[in-house]
PDB file of C-alpha atoms in Angstrom:
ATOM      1  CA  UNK A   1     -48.857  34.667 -62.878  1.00 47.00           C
ATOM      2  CA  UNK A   2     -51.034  35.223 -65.968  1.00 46.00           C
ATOM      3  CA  UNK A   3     -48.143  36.866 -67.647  1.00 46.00           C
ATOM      4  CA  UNK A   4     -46.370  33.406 -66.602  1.00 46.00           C
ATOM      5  CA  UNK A   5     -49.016  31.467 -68.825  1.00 48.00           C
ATOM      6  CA  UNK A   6     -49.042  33.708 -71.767  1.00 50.00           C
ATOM      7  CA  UNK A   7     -45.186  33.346 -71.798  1.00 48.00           C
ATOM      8  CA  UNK A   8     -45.461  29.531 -71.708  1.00 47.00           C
ATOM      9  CA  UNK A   9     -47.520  29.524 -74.698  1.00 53.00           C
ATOM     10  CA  UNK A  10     -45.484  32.252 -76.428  1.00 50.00           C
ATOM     11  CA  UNK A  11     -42.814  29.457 -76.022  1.00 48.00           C
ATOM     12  CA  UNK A  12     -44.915  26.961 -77.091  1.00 47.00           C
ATOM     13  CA  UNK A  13     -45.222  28.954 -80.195  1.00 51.00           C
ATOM     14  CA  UNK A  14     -41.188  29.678 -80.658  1.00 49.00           C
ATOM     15  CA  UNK A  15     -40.613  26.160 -79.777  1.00 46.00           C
ATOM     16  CA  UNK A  16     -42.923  24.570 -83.299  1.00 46.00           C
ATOM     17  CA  UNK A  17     -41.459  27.616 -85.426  1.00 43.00           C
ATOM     18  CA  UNK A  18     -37.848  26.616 -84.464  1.00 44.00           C
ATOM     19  CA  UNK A  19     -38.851  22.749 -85.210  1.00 42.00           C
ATOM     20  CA  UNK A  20     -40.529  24.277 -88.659  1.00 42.00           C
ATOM     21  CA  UNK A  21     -37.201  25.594 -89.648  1.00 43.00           C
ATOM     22  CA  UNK A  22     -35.358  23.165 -88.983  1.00 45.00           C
ATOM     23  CA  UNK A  23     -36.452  20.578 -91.193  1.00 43.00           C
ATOM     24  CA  UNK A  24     -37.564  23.198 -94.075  1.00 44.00           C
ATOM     25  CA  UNK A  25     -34.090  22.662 -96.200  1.00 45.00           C
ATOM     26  CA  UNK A  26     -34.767  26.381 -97.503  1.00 45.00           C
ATOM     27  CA  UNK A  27     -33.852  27.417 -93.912  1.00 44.00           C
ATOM     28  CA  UNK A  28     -30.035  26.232 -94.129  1.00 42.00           C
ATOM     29  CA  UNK A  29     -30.306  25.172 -90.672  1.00 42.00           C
ATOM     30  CA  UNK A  30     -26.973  23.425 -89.237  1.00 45.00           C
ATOM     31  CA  UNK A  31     -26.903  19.388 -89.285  1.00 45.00           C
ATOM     32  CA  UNK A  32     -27.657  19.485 -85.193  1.00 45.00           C
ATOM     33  CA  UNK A  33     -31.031  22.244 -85.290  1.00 46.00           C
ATOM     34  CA  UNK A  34     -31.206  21.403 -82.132  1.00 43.00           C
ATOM     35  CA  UNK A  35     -27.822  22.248 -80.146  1.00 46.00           C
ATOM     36  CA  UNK A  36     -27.513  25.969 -78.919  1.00 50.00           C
ATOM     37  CA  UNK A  37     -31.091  26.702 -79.938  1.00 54.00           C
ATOM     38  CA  UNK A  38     -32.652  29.730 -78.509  1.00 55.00           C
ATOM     39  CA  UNK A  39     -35.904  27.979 -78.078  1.00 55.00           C
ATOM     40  CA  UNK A  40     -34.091  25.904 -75.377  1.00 59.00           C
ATOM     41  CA  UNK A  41     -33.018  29.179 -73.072  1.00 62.00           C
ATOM     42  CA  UNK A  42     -37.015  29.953 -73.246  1.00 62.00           C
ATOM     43  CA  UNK A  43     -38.131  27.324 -72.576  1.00 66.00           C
ATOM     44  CA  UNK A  44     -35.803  27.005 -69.383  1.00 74.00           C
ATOM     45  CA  UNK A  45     -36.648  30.644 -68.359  1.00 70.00           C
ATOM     46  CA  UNK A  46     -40.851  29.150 -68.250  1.00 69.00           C
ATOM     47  CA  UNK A  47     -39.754  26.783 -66.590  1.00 76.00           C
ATOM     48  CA  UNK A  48     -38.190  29.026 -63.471  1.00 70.00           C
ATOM     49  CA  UNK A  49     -41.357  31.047 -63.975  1.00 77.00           C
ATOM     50  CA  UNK A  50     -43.841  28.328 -63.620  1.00 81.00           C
ATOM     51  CA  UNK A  51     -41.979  26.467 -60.185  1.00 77.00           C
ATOM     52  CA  UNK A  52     -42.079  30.710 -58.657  1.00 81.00           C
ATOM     53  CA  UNK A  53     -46.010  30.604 -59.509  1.00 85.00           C
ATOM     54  CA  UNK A  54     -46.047  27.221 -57.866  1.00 88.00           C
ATOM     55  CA  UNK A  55     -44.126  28.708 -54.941  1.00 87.00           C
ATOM     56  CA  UNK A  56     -46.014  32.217 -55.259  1.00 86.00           C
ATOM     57  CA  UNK A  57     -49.581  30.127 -54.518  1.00 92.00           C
ATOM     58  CA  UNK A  58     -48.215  27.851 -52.018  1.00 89.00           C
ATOM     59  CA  UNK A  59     -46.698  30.886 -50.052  1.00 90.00           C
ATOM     60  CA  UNK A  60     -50.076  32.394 -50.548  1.00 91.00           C
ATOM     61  CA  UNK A  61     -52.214  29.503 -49.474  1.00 93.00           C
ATOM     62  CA  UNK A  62     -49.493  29.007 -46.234  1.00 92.00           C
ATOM     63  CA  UNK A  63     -50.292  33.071 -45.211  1.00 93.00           C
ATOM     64  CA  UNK A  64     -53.805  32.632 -45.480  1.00 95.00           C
ATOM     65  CA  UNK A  65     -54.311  29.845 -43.501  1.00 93.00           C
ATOM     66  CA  UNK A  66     -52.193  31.498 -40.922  1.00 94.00           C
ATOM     67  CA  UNK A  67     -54.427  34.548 -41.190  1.00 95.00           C
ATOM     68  CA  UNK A  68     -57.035  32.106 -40.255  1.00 94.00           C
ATOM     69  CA  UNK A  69     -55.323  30.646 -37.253  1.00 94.00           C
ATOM     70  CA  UNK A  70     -54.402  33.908 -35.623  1.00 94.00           C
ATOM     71  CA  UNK A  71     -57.707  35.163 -36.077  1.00 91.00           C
ATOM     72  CA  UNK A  72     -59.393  32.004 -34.444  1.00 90.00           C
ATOM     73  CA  UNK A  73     -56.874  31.807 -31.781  1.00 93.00           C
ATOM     74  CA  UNK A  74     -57.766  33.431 -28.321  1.00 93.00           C
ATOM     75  CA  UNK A  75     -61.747  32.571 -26.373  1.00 92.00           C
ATOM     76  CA  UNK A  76     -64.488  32.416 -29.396  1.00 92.00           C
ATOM     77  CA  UNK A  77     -67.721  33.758 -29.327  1.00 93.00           C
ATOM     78  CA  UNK A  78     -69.547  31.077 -28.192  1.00 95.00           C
ATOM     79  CA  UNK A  79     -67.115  30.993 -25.104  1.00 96.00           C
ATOM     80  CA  UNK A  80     -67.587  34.135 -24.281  1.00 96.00           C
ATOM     81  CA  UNK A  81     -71.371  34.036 -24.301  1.00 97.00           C
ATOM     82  CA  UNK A  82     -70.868  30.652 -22.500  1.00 97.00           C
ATOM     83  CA  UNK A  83     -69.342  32.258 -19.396  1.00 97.00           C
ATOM     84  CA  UNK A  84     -71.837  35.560 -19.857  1.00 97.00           C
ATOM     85  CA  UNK A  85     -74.806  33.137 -19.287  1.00 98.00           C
ATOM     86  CA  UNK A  86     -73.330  31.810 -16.617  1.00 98.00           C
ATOM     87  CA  UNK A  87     -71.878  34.452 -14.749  1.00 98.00           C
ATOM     88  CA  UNK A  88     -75.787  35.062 -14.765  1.00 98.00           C
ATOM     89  CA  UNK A  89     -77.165  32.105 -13.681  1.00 98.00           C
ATOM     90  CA  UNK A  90     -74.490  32.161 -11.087  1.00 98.00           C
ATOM     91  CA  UNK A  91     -75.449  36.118  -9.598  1.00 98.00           C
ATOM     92  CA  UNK A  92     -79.409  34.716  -9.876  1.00 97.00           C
ATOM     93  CA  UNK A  93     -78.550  31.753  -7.377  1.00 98.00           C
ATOM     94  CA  UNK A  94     -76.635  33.694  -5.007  1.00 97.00           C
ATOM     95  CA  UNK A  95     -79.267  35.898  -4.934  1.00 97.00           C
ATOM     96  CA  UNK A  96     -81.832  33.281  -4.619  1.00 97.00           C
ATOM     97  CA  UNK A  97     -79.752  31.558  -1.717  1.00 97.00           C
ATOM     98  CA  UNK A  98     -79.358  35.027  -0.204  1.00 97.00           C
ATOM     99  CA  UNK A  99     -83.325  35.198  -0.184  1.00 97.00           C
ATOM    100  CA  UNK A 100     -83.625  31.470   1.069  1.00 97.00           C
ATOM    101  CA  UNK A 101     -81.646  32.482   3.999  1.00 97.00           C
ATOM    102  CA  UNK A 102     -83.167  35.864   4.766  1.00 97.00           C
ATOM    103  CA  UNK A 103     -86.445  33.460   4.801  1.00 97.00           C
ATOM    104  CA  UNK A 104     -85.604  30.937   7.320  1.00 97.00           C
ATOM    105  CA  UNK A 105     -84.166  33.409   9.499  1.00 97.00           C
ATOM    106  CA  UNK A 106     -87.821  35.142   9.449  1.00 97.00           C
ATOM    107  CA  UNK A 107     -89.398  31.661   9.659  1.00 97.00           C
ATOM    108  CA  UNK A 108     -87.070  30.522  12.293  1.00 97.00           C
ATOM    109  CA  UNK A 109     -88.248  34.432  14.644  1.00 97.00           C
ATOM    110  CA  UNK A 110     -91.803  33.340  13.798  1.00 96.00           C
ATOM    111  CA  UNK A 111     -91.580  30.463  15.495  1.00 96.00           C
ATOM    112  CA  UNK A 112     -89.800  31.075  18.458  1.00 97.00           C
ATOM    113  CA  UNK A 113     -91.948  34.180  19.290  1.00 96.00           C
ATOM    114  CA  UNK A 114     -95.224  31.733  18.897  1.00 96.00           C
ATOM    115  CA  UNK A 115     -93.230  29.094  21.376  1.00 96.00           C
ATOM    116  CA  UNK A 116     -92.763  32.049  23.507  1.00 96.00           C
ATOM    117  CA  UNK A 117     -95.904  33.450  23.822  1.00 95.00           C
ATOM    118  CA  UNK A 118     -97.607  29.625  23.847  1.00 94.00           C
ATOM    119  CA  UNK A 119     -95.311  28.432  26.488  1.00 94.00           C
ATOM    120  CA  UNK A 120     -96.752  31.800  28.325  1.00 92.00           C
ATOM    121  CA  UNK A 121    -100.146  31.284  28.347  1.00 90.00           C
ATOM    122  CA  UNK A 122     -99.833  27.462  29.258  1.00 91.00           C
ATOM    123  CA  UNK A 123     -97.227  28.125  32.039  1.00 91.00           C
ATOM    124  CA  UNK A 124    -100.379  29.075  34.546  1.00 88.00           C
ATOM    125  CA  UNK A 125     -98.249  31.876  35.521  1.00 89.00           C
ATOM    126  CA  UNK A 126    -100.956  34.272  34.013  1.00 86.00           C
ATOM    127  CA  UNK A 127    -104.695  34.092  35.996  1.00 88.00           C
ATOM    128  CA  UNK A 128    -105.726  37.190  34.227  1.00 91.00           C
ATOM    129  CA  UNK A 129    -108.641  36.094  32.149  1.00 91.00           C
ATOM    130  CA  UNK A 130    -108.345  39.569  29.943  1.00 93.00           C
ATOM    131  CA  UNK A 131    -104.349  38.517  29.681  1.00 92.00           C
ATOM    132  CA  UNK A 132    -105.043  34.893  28.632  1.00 90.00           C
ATOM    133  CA  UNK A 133    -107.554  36.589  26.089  1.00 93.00           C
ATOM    134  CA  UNK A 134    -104.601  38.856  24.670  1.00 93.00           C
ATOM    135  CA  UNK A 135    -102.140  35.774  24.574  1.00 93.00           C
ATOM    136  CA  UNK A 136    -104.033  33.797  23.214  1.00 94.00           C
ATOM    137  CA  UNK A 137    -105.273  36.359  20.366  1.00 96.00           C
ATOM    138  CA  UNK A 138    -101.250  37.289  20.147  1.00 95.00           C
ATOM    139  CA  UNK A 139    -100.433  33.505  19.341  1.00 95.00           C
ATOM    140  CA  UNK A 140    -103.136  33.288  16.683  1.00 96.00           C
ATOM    141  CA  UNK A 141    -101.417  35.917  15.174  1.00 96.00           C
ATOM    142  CA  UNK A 142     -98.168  35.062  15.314  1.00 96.00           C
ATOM    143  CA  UNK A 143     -99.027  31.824  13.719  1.00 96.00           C
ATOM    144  CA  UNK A 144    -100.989  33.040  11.124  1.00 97.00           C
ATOM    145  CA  UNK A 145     -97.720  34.847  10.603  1.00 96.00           C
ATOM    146  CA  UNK A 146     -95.734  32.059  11.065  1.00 96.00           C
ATOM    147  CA  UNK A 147     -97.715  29.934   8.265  1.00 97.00           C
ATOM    148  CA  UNK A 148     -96.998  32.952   6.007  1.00 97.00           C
ATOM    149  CA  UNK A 149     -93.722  33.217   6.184  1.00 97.00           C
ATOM    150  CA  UNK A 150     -93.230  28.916   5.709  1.00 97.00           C
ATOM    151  CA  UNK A 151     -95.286  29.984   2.713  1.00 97.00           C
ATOM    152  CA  UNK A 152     -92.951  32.681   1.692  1.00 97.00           C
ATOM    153  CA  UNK A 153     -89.813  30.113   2.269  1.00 97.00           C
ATOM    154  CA  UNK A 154     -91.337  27.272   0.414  1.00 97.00           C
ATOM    155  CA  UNK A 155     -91.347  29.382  -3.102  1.00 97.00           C
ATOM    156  CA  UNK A 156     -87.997  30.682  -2.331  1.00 97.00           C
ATOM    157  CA  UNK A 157     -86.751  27.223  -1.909  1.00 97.00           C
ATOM    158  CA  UNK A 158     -88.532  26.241  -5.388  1.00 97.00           C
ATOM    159  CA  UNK A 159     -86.610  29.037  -7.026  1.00 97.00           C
ATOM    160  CA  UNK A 160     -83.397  28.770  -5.266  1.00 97.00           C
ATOM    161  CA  UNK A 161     -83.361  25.175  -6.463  1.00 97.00           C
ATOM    162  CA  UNK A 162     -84.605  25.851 -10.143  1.00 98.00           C
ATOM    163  CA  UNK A 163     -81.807  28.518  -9.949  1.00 98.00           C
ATOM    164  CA  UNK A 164     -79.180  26.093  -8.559  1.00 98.00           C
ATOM    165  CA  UNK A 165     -80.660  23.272 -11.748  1.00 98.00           C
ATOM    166  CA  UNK A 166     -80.074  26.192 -13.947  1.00 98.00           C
ATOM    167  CA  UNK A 167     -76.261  27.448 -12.744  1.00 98.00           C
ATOM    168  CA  UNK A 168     -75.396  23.678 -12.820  1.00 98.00           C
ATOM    169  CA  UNK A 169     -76.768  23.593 -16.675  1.00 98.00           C
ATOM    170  CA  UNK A 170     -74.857  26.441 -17.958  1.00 98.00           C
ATOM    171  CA  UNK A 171     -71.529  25.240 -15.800  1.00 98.00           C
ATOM    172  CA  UNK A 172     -71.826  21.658 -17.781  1.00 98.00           C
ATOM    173  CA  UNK A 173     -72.489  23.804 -20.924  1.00 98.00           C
ATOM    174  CA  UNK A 174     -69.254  26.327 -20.613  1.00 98.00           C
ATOM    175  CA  UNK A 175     -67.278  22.823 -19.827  1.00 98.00           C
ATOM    176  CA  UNK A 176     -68.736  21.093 -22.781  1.00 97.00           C
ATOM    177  CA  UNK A 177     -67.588  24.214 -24.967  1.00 97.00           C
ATOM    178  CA  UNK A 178     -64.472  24.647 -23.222  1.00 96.00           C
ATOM    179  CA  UNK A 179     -62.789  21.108 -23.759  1.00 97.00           C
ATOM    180  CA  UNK A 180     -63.903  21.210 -27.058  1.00 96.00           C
ATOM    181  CA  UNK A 181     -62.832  25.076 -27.922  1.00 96.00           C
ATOM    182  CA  UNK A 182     -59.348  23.933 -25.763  1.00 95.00           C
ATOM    183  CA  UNK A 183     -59.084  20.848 -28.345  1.00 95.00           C
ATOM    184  CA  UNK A 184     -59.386  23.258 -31.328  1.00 94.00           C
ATOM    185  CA  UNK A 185     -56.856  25.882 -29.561  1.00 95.00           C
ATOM    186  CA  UNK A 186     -54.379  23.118 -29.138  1.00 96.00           C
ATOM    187  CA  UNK A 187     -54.976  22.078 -32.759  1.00 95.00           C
ATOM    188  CA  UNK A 188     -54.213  25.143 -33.870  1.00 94.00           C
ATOM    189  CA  UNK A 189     -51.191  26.570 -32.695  1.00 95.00           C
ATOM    190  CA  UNK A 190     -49.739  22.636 -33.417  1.00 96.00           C
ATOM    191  CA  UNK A 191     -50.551  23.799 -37.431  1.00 95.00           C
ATOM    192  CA  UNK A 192     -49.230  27.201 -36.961  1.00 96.00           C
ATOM    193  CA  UNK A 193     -46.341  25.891 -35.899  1.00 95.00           C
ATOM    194  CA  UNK A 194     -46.154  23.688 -38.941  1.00 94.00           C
ATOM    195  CA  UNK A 195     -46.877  26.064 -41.173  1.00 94.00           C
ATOM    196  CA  UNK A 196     -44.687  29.150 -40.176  1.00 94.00           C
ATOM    197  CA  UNK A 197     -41.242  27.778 -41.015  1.00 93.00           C
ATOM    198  CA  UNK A 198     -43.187  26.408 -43.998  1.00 92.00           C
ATOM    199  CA  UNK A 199     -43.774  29.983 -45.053  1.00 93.00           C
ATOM    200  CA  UNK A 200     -40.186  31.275 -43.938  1.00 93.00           C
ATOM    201  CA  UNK A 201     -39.090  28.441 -46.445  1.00 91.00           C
ATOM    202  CA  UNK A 202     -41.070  29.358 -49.382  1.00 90.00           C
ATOM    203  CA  UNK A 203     -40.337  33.299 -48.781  1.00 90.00           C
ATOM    204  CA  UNK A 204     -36.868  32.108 -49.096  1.00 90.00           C
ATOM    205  CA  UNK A 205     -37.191  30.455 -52.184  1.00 86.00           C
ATOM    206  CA  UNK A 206     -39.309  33.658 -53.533  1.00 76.00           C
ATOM    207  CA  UNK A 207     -37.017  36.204 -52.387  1.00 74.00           C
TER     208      UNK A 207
END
């Protein structure tokens, strides 16, 4: 392509010593300087060379963007990180809900052992004062246990539902990047399928 540039002005050069002698009489040049002249062939020859460096860069420009394409095509790196987070957020709420249910369960024995063991000592079926003494001791227990364990529940709930708040974040995130990374995709191939017929053309004309 440089060489293409030099040549032009190389003809340039033949072209204004051709026109200086022609009209220098000492030269004997024929009555039409112009017809047959050399200069003309030259200049006709820069002329191919110049529309195959316009073709050359075109062809070039049409590969690289294609380059481009194919290396953008497929999920992108924020996608992929995306559906990392989450694939995260979605393990910590399954664990959390796992917890939240292992916790009522234990909340939910709690109390019905503390219904049991009230609904013994008010039944009157018991007259032993020692027995009442252990019931009622038992029941204190089991709802100091029982209190414990709502406890417990309560703080899974809280983090099965800031879990849940966060899974639903990074599912409206991955869908916000997806529609938009689906947009580009579809973009995309649409120009690659401009451009590689484009190229086929321009090879042609090259080749």
């Amino acid at each position: 392509r440089g060489f293409a540039k030099e040549l032009v002005l190389a003809a340039k050069t033949c072209c204004k010593l051709f026109f200086l002698k022609s009209i220098i009489p000492s030269q004997r040049c024929p009555s039409r300087p112009w017809a047959g002249a050399p200069h003309l062939h030259l200049m006709s020859a820069v002329s191919d060379l110049l529309a195959l460096q316009e073709t050359d860069l075109a062809l070039d420009k049409a590969l690289a963007r294609l380059s481009e394409i194919d290396a953008a095509l497929g999920e992108s790196d924020e996608l992929i990180e995306a559906r990392r987070i989450l694939d995260e957020k979605a393990i910590v709420l399954r664990e959390a809900r796992s917890r939240q249910k292992e916790a009522e369960q234990a909340v939910e024995d709690a109390r019905t052992k503390a219904a049991d063991v009230e609904k013994k000592l008010y039944s009157g079926v018991v007259k032993n004062p020692k027995e009442l003494q252990d019931l009622q001791l038992d029941l204190k227990s089991l709802k100091d246990q029982l209190g414990r364990k709502e406890d417990e529940l309560l703080g899974i709930l809280e983090a099965a539902e800031a879990a849940d708040a966060e899974n639903s974040t990074a599912q409206e995130t991955l869908d916000t990047i997806l529609a938009a990374w689906g947009s580009n995709q579809d973009q995309m191939r649409a120009e690659k399928a401009d451009l590689e017929p484009e190229a086929a053309r321009l090879r042609g004309i090259r080749d």
